[in-house]
Coordinates of C-alpha atoms in Angstrom, one line a residue:
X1 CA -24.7 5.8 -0.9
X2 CA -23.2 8.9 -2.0
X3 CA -20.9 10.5 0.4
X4 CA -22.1 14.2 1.7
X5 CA -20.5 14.1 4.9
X6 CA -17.5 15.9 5.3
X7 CA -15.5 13.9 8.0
X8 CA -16.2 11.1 5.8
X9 CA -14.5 12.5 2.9
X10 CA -11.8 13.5 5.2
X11 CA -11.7 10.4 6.5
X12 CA -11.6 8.7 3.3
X13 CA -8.4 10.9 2.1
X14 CA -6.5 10.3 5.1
X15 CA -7.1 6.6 4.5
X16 CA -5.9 6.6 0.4
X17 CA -2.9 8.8 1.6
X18 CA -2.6 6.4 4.7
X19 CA -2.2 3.2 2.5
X20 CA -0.4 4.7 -0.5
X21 CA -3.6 4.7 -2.6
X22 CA -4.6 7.1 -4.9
X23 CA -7.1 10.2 -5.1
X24 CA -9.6 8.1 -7.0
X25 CA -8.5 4.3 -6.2
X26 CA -10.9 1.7 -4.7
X27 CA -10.8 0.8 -0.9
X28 CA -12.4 -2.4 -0.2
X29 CA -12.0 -4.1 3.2
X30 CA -13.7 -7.0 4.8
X31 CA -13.5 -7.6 8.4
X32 CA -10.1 -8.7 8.7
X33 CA -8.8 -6.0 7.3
X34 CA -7.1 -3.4 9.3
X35 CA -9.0 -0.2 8.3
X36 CA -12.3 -1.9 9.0
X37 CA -12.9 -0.2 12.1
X38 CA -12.2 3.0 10.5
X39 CA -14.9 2.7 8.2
X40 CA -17.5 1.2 11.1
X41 CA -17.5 3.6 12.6
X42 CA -18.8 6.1 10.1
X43 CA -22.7 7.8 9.9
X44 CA -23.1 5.6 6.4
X45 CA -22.4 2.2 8.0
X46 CA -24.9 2.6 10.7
X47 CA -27.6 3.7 8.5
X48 CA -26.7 0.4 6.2
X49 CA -27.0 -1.6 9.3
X50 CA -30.4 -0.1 9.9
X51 CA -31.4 -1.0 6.4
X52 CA -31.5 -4.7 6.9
X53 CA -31.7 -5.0 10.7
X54 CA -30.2 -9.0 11.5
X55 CA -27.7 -8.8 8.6
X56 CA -23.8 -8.5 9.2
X57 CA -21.4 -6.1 7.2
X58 CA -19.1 -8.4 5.1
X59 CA -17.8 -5.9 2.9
X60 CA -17.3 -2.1 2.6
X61 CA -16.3 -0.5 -1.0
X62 CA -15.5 3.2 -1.2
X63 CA -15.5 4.9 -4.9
X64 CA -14.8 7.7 -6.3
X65 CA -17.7 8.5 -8.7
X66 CA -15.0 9.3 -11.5
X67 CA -14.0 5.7 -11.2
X68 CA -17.4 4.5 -12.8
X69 CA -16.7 6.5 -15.9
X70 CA -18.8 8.6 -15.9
X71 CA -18.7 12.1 -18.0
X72 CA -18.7 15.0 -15.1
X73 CA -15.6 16.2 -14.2
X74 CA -14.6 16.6 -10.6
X75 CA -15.9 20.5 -10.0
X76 CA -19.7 19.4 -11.6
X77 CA -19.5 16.1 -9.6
X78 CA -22.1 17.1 -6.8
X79 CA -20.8 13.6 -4.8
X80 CA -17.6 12.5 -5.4
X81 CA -17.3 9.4 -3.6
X82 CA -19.9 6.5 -2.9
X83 CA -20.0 4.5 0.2
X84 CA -21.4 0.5 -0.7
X85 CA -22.0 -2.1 1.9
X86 CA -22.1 -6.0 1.0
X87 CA -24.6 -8.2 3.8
X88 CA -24.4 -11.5 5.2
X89 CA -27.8 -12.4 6.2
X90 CA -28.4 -15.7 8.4
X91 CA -30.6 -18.2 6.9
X92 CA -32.1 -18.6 10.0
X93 CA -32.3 -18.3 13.9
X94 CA -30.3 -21.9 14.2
X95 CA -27.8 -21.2 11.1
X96 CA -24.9 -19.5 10.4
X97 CA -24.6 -16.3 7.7
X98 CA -24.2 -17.1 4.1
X99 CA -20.8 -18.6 3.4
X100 CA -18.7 -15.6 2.5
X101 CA -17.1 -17.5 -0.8
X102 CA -20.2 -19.4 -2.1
X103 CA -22.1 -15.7 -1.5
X104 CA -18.8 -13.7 -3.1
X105 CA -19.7 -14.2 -6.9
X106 CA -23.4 -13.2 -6.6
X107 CA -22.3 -10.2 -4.5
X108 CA -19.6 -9.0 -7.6
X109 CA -22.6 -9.7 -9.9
X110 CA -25.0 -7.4 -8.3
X111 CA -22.3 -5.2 -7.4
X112 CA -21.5 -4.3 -11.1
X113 CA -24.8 -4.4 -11.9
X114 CA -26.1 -1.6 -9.2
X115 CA -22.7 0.9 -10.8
X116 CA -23.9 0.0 -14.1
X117 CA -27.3 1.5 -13.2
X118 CA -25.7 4.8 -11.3
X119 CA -23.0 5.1 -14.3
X120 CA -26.3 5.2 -16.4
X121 CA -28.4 7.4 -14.4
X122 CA -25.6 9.8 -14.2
X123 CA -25.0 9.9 -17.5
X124 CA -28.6 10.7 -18.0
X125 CA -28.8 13.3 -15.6
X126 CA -25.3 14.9 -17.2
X127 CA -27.4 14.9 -20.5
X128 CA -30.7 16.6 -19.0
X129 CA -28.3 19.4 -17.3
X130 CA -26.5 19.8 -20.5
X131 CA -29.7 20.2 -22.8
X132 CA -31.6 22.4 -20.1
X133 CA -28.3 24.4 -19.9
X134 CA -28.4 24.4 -24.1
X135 CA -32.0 26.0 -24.5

């Protein structure tokens, strides 16, 4: 999900600063880890809950669009940061979620697969702008 939200994006800077990151590094956290309940908390994780009610919220990736490569610079980048949620869903009523390692590889795969697709979609977007702006 791309990020529109401004105490998200405030929230997101406070963090990097927080935790000696960078203006455009990563944040991944599980659980466990201790800025979990900042993110939890935010408009984007509820509406990720919503999307697939029964599921749990292993994994929550912030990134700044920049970091896919793609070829707008920050002042044409309309969202600069995108929210991603990873799901455990039980198999059933009577079992427990997914094993978190077995389920881990898949998750990377699709993952990388869903940036690859935005990376792509931006890119052609960047082009359309740039031949509409051309004629």
């Amino acid at each position: 999900m791309s990020i529109d939200h401004s105490p998200t994006l405030k929230t997101i800077r406070e963090y990097r600063e927080r935790n000696g990151l960078g203006p455009r590094d990563d944040i991944n956290l599980v659980p466990t880890s201790q800025g979990w309940p900042i993110f939890t908390g935010t408009r984007y994780h509820e509406m990720a809950y919503k999307m697939v009610p029964g599921a749990e919220i292993d994994r929550i990736i912030v990134k700044s669009q920049t970091s896919l490569d793609t070829d707008v610079s920050d002042d044409e980048a309309s969202a600069p940061e995108m929210i991603m949620f990873s799901f455990a869903i039980p198999l059933n009523a009577n079992e427990a979620a997914i094993d978190q390692h077995a389920a881990e590889p898949a998750a990377e795969d699709n993952l990388n697969s869903g940036l690859l697709t935005a990376k792509k979609a931006m890119r052609t977007y960047v082009t359309k702008i740039q031949e509409t702006a051309s004629a």
